[in-house]
Amino acid sequence: MAVDLASALSSGLSDFKIKVLLVDDQAIVGEQVKRMLAPEEDIEFHFCQDPSKALQTAVEISPTVILQDLVMPEIEGLTLVKFYRNHPKLKDIPVIVLSSKEEATTKAESFATGSNDYLVKLPDRIELVARIRYHSKGYINLLQRNEAFAALQASQKALAQELAQAGEYCVSILPEFMNTNQIKTFWRFIPSIQLGGDMFGYHFIDDEHFAFYLLDVCGHGVGSALLAVSAINFLKAQKTSSIDFRNPVEVLSGLNNTFQMADNNQLFFTMWYGVFNINTRKLSYASAGHPPAFLIKKDGNTEQLSNDNFIIGGMPSFPFTSSSIQLEKDTTIYVYSDGCYEIRKRNEEMWQIQEFFEFIKHNSNPANTEIDDLYKYVKELQGTEILDDDFSMMKICFE
């Protein structure tokens, strides 16, 4: 059952008691106010007869309302009000000025100085209690709102730390770069401002077959990231004996049967999966709703590798198809997520995927700087330092 955030925060708020501090140099006034408030069991009364100790006393007892005499020796009442308003712990406490004067100019000056209310002393008991309760309630509400805000900030900070740790975990399970006589790899994974659902990997299935793959779970957040990690672990473990992981169709079908939307909070993912035979140089591949892999040959000619398959998790028993191609020597393949090219430019137009292909083609180089150059370029196109979606790209070089 979902818990209402406001209710959860309010349930842990402090139960503040009404505290009244009277600052008046006349002991008889203090005694009279004390007797007025004595019948109110929920009101705690404090009296300060020495104006020079008013600030210290107020800080010590943290009143919910201050009754401040206007005319006193040594320190005027409005001077104390100014001190209250400039003190970090007292600046929001309601102040009710008590005065023997009924003059409009005096009242105006009192409010201009920072007082919240003005009473001609000594007021009627019922009226005094009502005003104390009214101002105290407002101040207590402010204190509780501040508590709730602090609790929310702490909760958000803890959540951000947990998301950061989850993001670090996702990065930690990505593969190391590979550099052999036959296959070289390079990649970049740059998450967006939210935890996303991009994940990729590569590994040798056996001595002859090399698999490489990238998937993109819909949405953002912990749910998307968990599904991405689960799918990647499914591919790495290869514990399902009914699936030949050298066969892209069987792999996509197995993932589709295992990760149906109905069983995963309506989450689905797109995917590109390829298997390269290092002896025959045959690449078998299949894509499921995913952008085409981009192939660049040694002579500069390019191809887009994709299939017309549905997303993973969207339809039970979907008839997936695959394709194959013979790879020439010195062929490079880029597999990526849509966050690498679905960029809304500053003029609100979308960057086109064909422009993305042209950029990769003209910037591909043995030093592997093109992916970083692309990331820098699309940030400039969008006009922001962090992209709206995860930026994930693998570069696989077949020597």
Short mmCIF file of C-alpha atoms in Angstrom, two decimals:
data_model
loop_
_atom_site.label_atom_id
_atom_site.label_comp_id
_atom_site.label_asym_id
_atom_site.label_seq_id
_atom_site.Cartn_x
_atom_site.Cartn_y
_atom_site.Cartn_z
CA MET A 1 0.00 0.00 0.00
CA ALA A 2 1.39 3.41 -0.98
CA VAL A 3 2.10 5.82 1.87
CA ASP A 4 1.09 9.47 1.46
CA LEU A 5 4.26 11.55 1.75
CA ALA A 6 2.53 14.42 3.57
CA SER A 7 1.02 12.04 6.12
CA ALA A 8 4.35 10.28 6.62
CA LEU A 9 6.15 13.56 7.24
CA SER A 10 3.46 15.02 9.50
CA SER A 11 3.33 11.91 11.68
CA GLY A 12 6.87 12.56 12.90
CA LEU A 13 6.50 16.27 13.66
CA SER A 14 7.15 17.67 17.14
CA ASP A 15 4.18 18.56 19.35
CA PHE A 16 5.05 22.13 20.33
CA LYS A 17 3.52 23.61 23.49
CA ILE A 18 2.24 27.18 23.66
CA LYS A 19 4.80 29.26 25.55
CA VAL A 20 4.25 32.92 26.43
CA LEU A 21 7.07 35.29 27.37
CA LEU A 22 6.01 38.60 28.89
CA VAL A 23 8.69 41.31 28.90
CA ASP A 24 7.63 44.14 31.21
CA ASP A 25 9.48 46.11 33.86
CA GLN A 26 6.43 46.18 36.19
CA ALA A 27 6.03 43.16 38.47
CA ILE A 28 2.35 43.92 38.98
CA VAL A 29 1.69 43.53 35.23
CA GLY A 30 3.52 40.22 35.26
CA GLU A 31 1.36 38.98 38.11
CA GLN A 32 -1.87 40.09 36.44
CA VAL A 33 -1.04 38.37 33.13
CA LYS A 34 0.04 35.26 35.02
CA ARG A 35 -3.38 35.10 36.72
CA MET A 36 -5.16 35.65 33.38
CA LEU A 37 -3.39 32.66 31.85
CA ALA A 38 -3.44 30.39 34.91
CA PRO A 39 -6.76 28.67 33.95
CA GLU A 40 -5.28 27.67 30.55
CA GLU A 41 -3.49 24.40 31.27
CA ASP A 42 -1.94 24.18 27.79
CA ILE A 43 -0.28 27.61 28.04
CA GLU A 44 3.11 27.92 29.71
CA PHE A 45 3.82 31.40 31.11
CA HIS A 46 7.22 33.06 31.56
CA PHE A 47 7.98 36.56 32.82
CA CYS A 48 11.07 38.72 32.27
CA GLN A 49 11.16 41.94 34.30
CA ASP A 50 14.67 42.98 33.26
CA PRO A 51 14.60 44.22 29.60
CA SER A 52 18.37 43.70 29.28
CA LYS A 53 17.82 39.96 29.72
CA ALA A 54 14.88 39.69 27.30
CA LEU A 55 16.87 38.33 24.36
CA GLN A 56 18.72 35.76 26.46
CA THR A 57 15.49 34.62 28.11
CA ALA A 58 13.68 34.34 24.79
CA VAL A 59 16.47 32.22 23.33
CA GLU A 60 16.48 29.93 26.36
CA ILE A 61 12.73 29.22 26.54
CA SER A 62 11.83 29.48 22.80
CA PRO A 63 8.38 31.09 23.28
CA THR A 64 5.63 30.74 20.69
CA VAL A 65 4.58 34.36 21.35
CA ILE A 66 6.21 37.35 23.06
CA LEU A 67 4.16 39.96 24.94
CA GLN A 68 6.29 43.07 24.78
CA ASP A 69 5.74 46.17 26.90
CA LEU A 70 6.21 49.37 24.91
CA VAL A 71 7.56 51.84 27.49
CA MET A 72 10.39 50.62 29.74
CA PRO A 73 13.47 52.16 31.33
CA GLU A 74 16.87 51.77 29.66
CA ILE A 75 15.55 49.86 26.59
CA GLU A 76 12.40 50.79 24.68
CA GLY A 77 10.01 48.04 23.69
CA LEU A 78 10.31 48.71 19.95
CA THR A 79 14.09 48.52 20.21
CA LEU A 80 13.70 45.00 21.59
CA VAL A 81 11.31 44.17 18.76
CA LYS A 82 14.05 45.17 16.29
CA PHE A 83 16.50 42.95 18.18
CA TYR A 84 14.04 40.03 17.98
CA ARG A 85 13.63 40.47 14.24
CA ASN A 86 17.40 40.46 13.68
CA HIS A 87 18.09 37.40 15.82
CA PRO A 88 18.27 34.11 13.84
CA LYS A 89 16.42 32.13 16.54
CA LEU A 90 13.79 34.77 17.34
CA LYS A 91 13.10 36.48 14.02
CA ASP A 92 9.87 34.56 13.30
CA ILE A 93 8.37 34.50 16.81
CA PRO A 94 5.12 36.54 16.92
CA VAL A 95 5.35 39.70 19.03
CA ILE A 96 2.30 41.35 20.61
CA VAL A 97 3.03 44.86 21.83
CA LEU A 98 1.35 45.89 25.06
CA SER A 99 0.95 49.62 25.53
CA SER A 100 -1.09 52.11 27.49
CA LYS A 101 -1.27 54.26 24.35
CA GLU A 102 -4.15 54.06 21.89
CA GLU A 103 -2.56 56.40 19.34
CA ALA A 104 -2.68 55.37 15.67
CA THR A 105 0.86 56.62 15.00
CA THR A 106 2.22 54.48 17.81
CA LYS A 107 0.43 51.43 16.45
CA ALA A 108 1.73 52.16 12.95
CA GLU A 109 5.29 52.49 14.21
CA SER A 110 4.91 49.25 16.13
CA PHE A 111 3.83 47.31 13.03
CA ALA A 112 6.53 48.98 10.91
CA THR A 113 9.14 47.81 13.40
CA GLY A 114 8.05 44.19 13.07
CA SER A 115 5.32 43.60 15.64
CA ASN A 116 2.54 41.18 14.75
CA ASP A 117 -0.18 42.63 16.98
CA TYR A 118 -0.96 45.52 19.32
CA LEU A 119 -3.02 45.51 22.52
CA VAL A 120 -3.80 48.27 24.99
CA LYS A 121 -2.91 46.90 28.40
CA LEU A 122 -4.29 45.33 30.19
CA PRO A 123 -6.67 43.66 27.69
CA ASP A 124 -9.69 41.48 28.42
CA ARG A 125 -8.62 37.98 29.47
CA ILE A 126 -10.67 36.24 26.78
CA GLU A 127 -9.24 38.48 24.06
CA LEU A 128 -5.68 38.03 25.30
CA VAL A 129 -5.97 34.24 25.37
CA ALA A 130 -7.54 34.22 21.89
CA ARG A 131 -4.73 36.33 20.42
CA ILE A 132 -2.06 34.22 22.14
CA ARG A 133 -3.59 31.04 20.74
CA TYR A 134 -3.99 32.54 17.25
CA HIS A 135 -0.39 33.76 16.93
CA SER A 136 1.06 30.67 18.62
CA LYS A 137 -0.81 28.38 16.25
CA GLY A 138 0.61 30.19 13.24
CA TYR A 139 4.13 30.04 14.63
CA ILE A 140 3.83 26.35 15.57
CA ASN A 141 2.61 25.62 12.04
CA LEU A 142 5.71 27.38 10.72
CA LEU A 143 7.97 25.32 12.99
CA GLN A 144 6.31 22.11 11.86
CA ARG A 145 6.57 23.10 8.20
CA ASN A 146 10.27 23.76 8.73
CA GLU A 147 10.63 20.33 10.37
CA ALA A 148 8.79 18.67 7.48
CA PHE A 149 10.94 20.50 4.93
CA ALA A 150 14.13 19.48 6.74
CA ALA A 151 12.92 15.87 6.85
CA LEU A 152 12.08 16.01 3.14
CA GLN A 153 15.52 17.41 2.33
CA ALA A 154 17.17 14.66 4.35
CA SER A 155 15.03 12.06 2.60
CA GLN A 156 15.89 13.47 -0.83
CA LYS A 157 19.58 13.55 0.05
CA ALA A 158 19.45 9.91 1.16
CA LEU A 159 17.56 8.96 -2.01
CA ALA A 160 20.08 10.81 -4.17
CA GLN A 161 22.92 8.95 -2.44
CA GLU A 162 21.17 5.63 -3.02
CA LEU A 163 20.57 6.47 -6.68
CA ALA A 164 24.20 7.47 -7.04
CA GLN A 165 25.27 4.15 -5.54
CA ALA A 166 22.90 2.33 -7.89
CA GLY A 167 24.40 4.24 -10.82
CA GLU A 168 27.92 3.32 -9.67
CA TYR A 169 26.87 -0.32 -9.51
CA CYS A 170 25.49 -0.19 -13.06
CA VAL A 171 28.81 1.22 -14.25
CA SER A 172 30.77 -1.39 -12.28
CA ILE A 173 29.24 -4.30 -14.18
CA LEU A 174 30.05 -2.87 -17.61
CA PRO A 175 32.82 -4.79 -19.40
CA GLU A 176 36.48 -3.82 -19.54
CA PHE A 177 37.91 -2.67 -22.85
CA MET A 178 39.16 -5.51 -25.03
CA ASN A 179 42.30 -5.38 -27.14
CA THR A 180 43.23 -8.58 -29.00
CA ASN A 181 44.56 -9.37 -32.45
CA GLN A 182 41.02 -9.97 -33.65
CA ILE A 183 38.69 -7.72 -31.62
CA LYS A 184 39.11 -4.32 -30.03
CA THR A 185 36.42 -2.57 -28.05
CA PHE A 186 35.77 0.91 -26.72
CA TRP A 187 32.68 2.39 -25.10
CA ARG A 188 31.18 5.30 -23.27
CA PHE A 189 28.29 5.26 -20.78
CA ILE A 190 27.23 8.70 -19.53
CA PRO A 191 23.99 8.62 -17.50
CA SER A 192 21.44 11.39 -17.66
CA ILE A 193 20.39 13.39 -14.60
CA GLN A 194 18.14 10.46 -13.62
CA LEU A 195 19.03 6.82 -13.19
CA GLY A 196 18.27 5.26 -16.56
CA GLY A 197 17.81 1.90 -18.20
CA ASP A 198 20.72 1.64 -20.64
CA MET A 199 23.00 -1.36 -20.30
CA PHE A 200 25.42 -3.16 -22.59
CA GLY A 201 28.11 -5.81 -22.64
CA TYR A 202 30.13 -8.32 -24.63
CA HIS A 203 31.78 -11.65 -23.94
CA PHE A 204 32.94 -14.85 -25.60
CA ILE A 205 30.23 -17.50 -25.56
CA ASP A 206 32.84 -20.11 -26.41
CA ASP A 207 36.25 -20.15 -28.10
CA GLU A 208 34.68 -19.35 -31.46
CA HIS A 209 31.73 -17.03 -30.83
CA PHE A 210 31.83 -13.46 -29.54
CA ALA A 211 28.54 -11.84 -28.43
CA PHE A 212 27.95 -8.10 -28.04
CA TYR A 213 24.70 -6.39 -27.13
CA LEU A 214 23.02 -3.23 -25.91
CA LEU A 215 19.56 -2.72 -24.44
CA ASP A 216 17.51 0.32 -23.45
CA VAL A 217 14.68 -0.03 -20.92
CA CYS A 218 11.86 2.48 -21.22
CA GLY A 219 11.64 5.27 -18.67
CA HIS A 220 14.02 6.26 -15.90
CA GLY A 221 14.49 5.40 -12.26
CA VAL A 222 15.32 2.40 -10.12
CA GLY A 223 12.77 0.13 -11.82
CA SER A 224 14.26 0.67 -15.28
CA ALA A 225 17.81 0.20 -13.99
CA LEU A 226 16.92 -3.02 -12.15
CA LEU A 227 15.29 -4.50 -15.25
CA ALA A 228 18.33 -3.57 -17.36
CA VAL A 229 20.70 -5.22 -14.88
CA SER A 230 18.51 -8.33 -14.71
CA ALA A 231 18.48 -8.66 -18.50
CA ILE A 232 22.25 -8.22 -18.75
CA ASN A 233 22.83 -10.83 -16.04
CA PHE A 234 20.53 -13.16 -17.98
CA LEU A 235 22.81 -12.80 -21.00
CA LYS A 236 26.04 -13.14 -19.04
CA ALA A 237 24.99 -16.18 -17.02
CA GLN A 238 23.75 -18.24 -20.01
CA LYS A 239 22.14 -20.64 -17.55
CA THR A 240 19.06 -21.32 -19.64
CA SER A 241 19.85 -24.60 -21.39
CA SER A 242 16.91 -24.21 -23.79
CA ILE A 243 18.54 -21.16 -25.41
CA ASP A 244 21.44 -21.30 -27.83
CA PHE A 245 23.11 -17.95 -27.09
CA ARG A 246 24.89 -18.15 -30.44
CA ASN A 247 21.48 -17.75 -32.09
CA PRO A 248 20.11 -14.17 -31.89
CA VAL A 249 16.53 -15.28 -32.52
CA GLU A 250 16.60 -17.69 -29.59
CA VAL A 251 18.16 -15.03 -27.36
CA LEU A 252 15.53 -12.38 -28.15
CA SER A 253 12.73 -14.93 -27.80
CA GLY A 254 14.11 -16.10 -24.46
CA LEU A 255 14.36 -12.53 -23.16
CA ASN A 256 10.87 -11.76 -24.43
CA ASN A 257 9.40 -14.76 -22.64
CA THR A 258 11.28 -13.98 -19.42
CA PHE A 259 10.67 -10.22 -19.21
CA GLN A 260 7.08 -9.67 -20.27
CA MET A 261 5.69 -6.20 -19.47
CA ALA A 262 2.83 -7.68 -17.44
CA ASP A 263 5.36 -9.15 -15.01
CA ASN A 264 7.65 -6.11 -14.86
CA ASN A 265 5.49 -3.12 -13.98
CA GLN A 266 4.71 -2.45 -17.66
CA LEU A 267 8.37 -1.90 -18.49
CA PHE A 268 9.80 -3.05 -21.82
CA PHE A 269 13.13 -2.63 -23.57
CA THR A 270 14.65 -2.38 -27.01
CA MET A 271 17.75 -4.35 -27.87
CA TRP A 272 20.44 -5.10 -30.41
CA TYR A 273 22.25 -8.45 -30.14
CA GLY A 274 25.03 -9.77 -32.35
CA VAL A 275 27.25 -12.87 -32.45
CA PHE A 276 30.53 -12.91 -34.40
CA ASN A 277 32.22 -16.15 -35.45
CA ILE A 278 35.95 -15.42 -35.33
CA ASN A 279 36.76 -18.32 -37.68
CA THR A 280 34.20 -17.72 -40.44
CA ARG A 281 33.90 -13.94 -39.80
CA LYS A 282 30.12 -14.30 -40.00
CA LEU A 283 28.10 -11.88 -37.90
CA SER A 284 24.57 -12.96 -36.98
CA TYR A 285 22.43 -10.21 -35.43
CA ALA A 286 18.90 -9.28 -34.44
CA SER A 287 17.37 -6.04 -33.19
CA ALA A 288 14.12 -5.59 -31.26
CA GLY A 289 12.73 -2.10 -31.70
CA HIS A 290 16.27 -0.76 -31.38
CA PRO A 291 18.15 1.72 -33.59
CA PRO A 292 20.28 0.00 -36.25
CA ALA A 293 23.91 -0.75 -35.53
CA PHE A 294 26.16 1.32 -37.76
CA LEU A 295 28.87 -0.50 -39.70
CA ILE A 296 31.85 1.21 -41.34
CA LYS A 297 34.08 -0.76 -43.70
CA LYS A 298 37.77 -0.14 -44.32
CA ASP A 299 36.98 1.61 -47.60
CA GLY A 300 34.55 3.99 -45.85
CA ASN A 301 31.33 2.39 -47.08
CA THR A 302 28.64 2.00 -44.44
CA GLU A 303 25.68 -0.24 -43.63
CA GLN A 304 22.87 -0.14 -41.10
CA LEU A 305 22.22 -3.45 -39.33
CA SER A 306 18.68 -3.95 -38.06
CA ASN A 307 15.59 -6.15 -38.23
CA ASP A 308 11.90 -5.37 -38.19
CA ASN A 309 11.22 -6.90 -34.79
CA PHE A 310 8.96 -5.75 -31.93
CA ILE A 311 10.20 -4.62 -28.51
CA ILE A 312 11.21 -7.10 -25.79
CA GLY A 313 8.33 -7.72 -23.39
CA GLY A 314 5.61 -6.25 -25.55
CA MET A 315 4.05 -9.33 -27.13
CA PRO A 316 4.28 -12.97 -25.98
CA SER A 317 5.64 -15.44 -28.55
CA PHE A 318 6.57 -12.77 -31.08
CA PRO A 319 8.25 -14.35 -34.16
CA PHE A 320 11.64 -12.68 -34.04
CA THR A 321 13.91 -12.73 -37.09
CA SER A 322 17.65 -12.26 -37.54
CA SER A 323 20.12 -11.46 -40.30
CA SER A 324 23.76 -12.22 -41.05
CA ILE A 325 26.67 -10.60 -42.83
CA GLN A 326 30.28 -11.45 -43.61
CA LEU A 327 32.61 -8.96 -42.02
CA GLU A 328 35.62 -7.82 -43.96
CA LYS A 329 38.85 -7.10 -42.16
CA ASP A 330 39.13 -3.74 -40.42
CA THR A 331 35.38 -3.34 -40.01
CA THR A 332 34.01 -1.19 -37.21
CA ILE A 333 30.52 -1.48 -35.72
CA TYR A 334 28.85 1.08 -33.45
CA VAL A 335 25.99 -0.04 -31.22
CA TYR A 336 24.26 2.73 -29.27
CA SER A 337 21.10 3.88 -27.52
CA ASP A 338 18.67 6.49 -28.83
CA GLY A 339 20.05 8.97 -26.28
CA CYS A 340 23.03 9.42 -28.62
CA TYR A 341 20.97 10.99 -31.42
CA GLU A 342 17.48 11.91 -30.17
CA ILE A 343 18.60 15.44 -29.36
CA ARG A 344 16.29 18.44 -29.27
CA LYS A 345 18.31 21.34 -30.58
CA ARG A 346 18.13 24.85 -29.20
CA ASN A 347 15.69 25.84 -31.97
CA GLU A 348 13.39 22.98 -30.79
CA GLU A 349 14.08 20.90 -33.92
CA MET A 350 15.15 17.28 -33.51
CA TRP A 351 18.57 16.18 -34.69
CA GLN A 352 18.10 13.53 -37.37
CA ILE A 353 19.58 10.05 -37.16
CA GLN A 354 21.07 10.45 -40.62
CA GLU A 355 23.03 13.43 -39.31
CA PHE A 356 24.20 11.19 -36.48
CA PHE A 357 25.44 8.59 -38.99
CA GLU A 358 27.28 11.26 -40.97
CA PHE A 359 28.99 12.53 -37.83
CA ILE A 360 30.20 9.03 -36.88
CA LYS A 361 31.35 8.27 -40.42
CA HIS A 362 33.43 11.42 -40.76
CA ASN A 363 34.89 11.31 -37.25
CA SER A 364 35.64 7.59 -36.81
CA ASN A 365 39.32 7.12 -35.99
CA PRO A 366 41.75 4.58 -34.48
CA ALA A 367 42.31 6.81 -31.43
CA ASN A 368 38.67 6.26 -30.37
CA THR A 369 37.96 9.94 -29.85
CA GLU A 370 34.80 10.04 -31.96
CA ILE A 371 32.42 8.98 -29.16
CA ASP A 372 33.67 11.69 -26.82
CA ASP A 373 33.55 14.18 -29.70
CA LEU A 374 29.95 13.14 -30.38
CA TYR A 375 28.98 13.62 -26.75
CA LYS A 376 30.50 17.09 -26.70
CA TYR A 377 28.77 17.95 -29.98
CA VAL A 378 25.26 16.85 -28.95
CA LYS A 379 25.57 18.75 -25.67
CA GLU A 380 26.31 21.86 -27.69
CA LEU A 381 23.34 21.10 -29.96
CA GLN A 382 21.00 20.75 -26.99
CA GLY A 383 22.56 23.63 -25.10
CA THR A 384 22.88 21.78 -21.79
CA GLU A 385 25.65 20.10 -19.83
CA ILE A 386 23.58 16.99 -19.07
CA LEU A 387 21.51 15.21 -21.72
CA ASP A 388 17.87 14.24 -21.25
CA ASP A 389 18.62 10.54 -21.73
CA ASP A 390 21.49 8.14 -21.11
CA PHE A 391 24.32 8.34 -23.64
CA SER A 392 25.53 4.79 -24.35
CA MET A 393 27.68 3.65 -27.24
CA MET A 394 29.96 0.68 -27.98
CA LYS A 395 32.60 0.63 -30.68
CA ILE A 396 33.66 -2.88 -31.78
CA CYS A 397 36.58 -3.15 -34.19
CA PHE A 398 37.04 -6.44 -36.03
CA GLU A 399 40.66 -6.60 -37.23
#
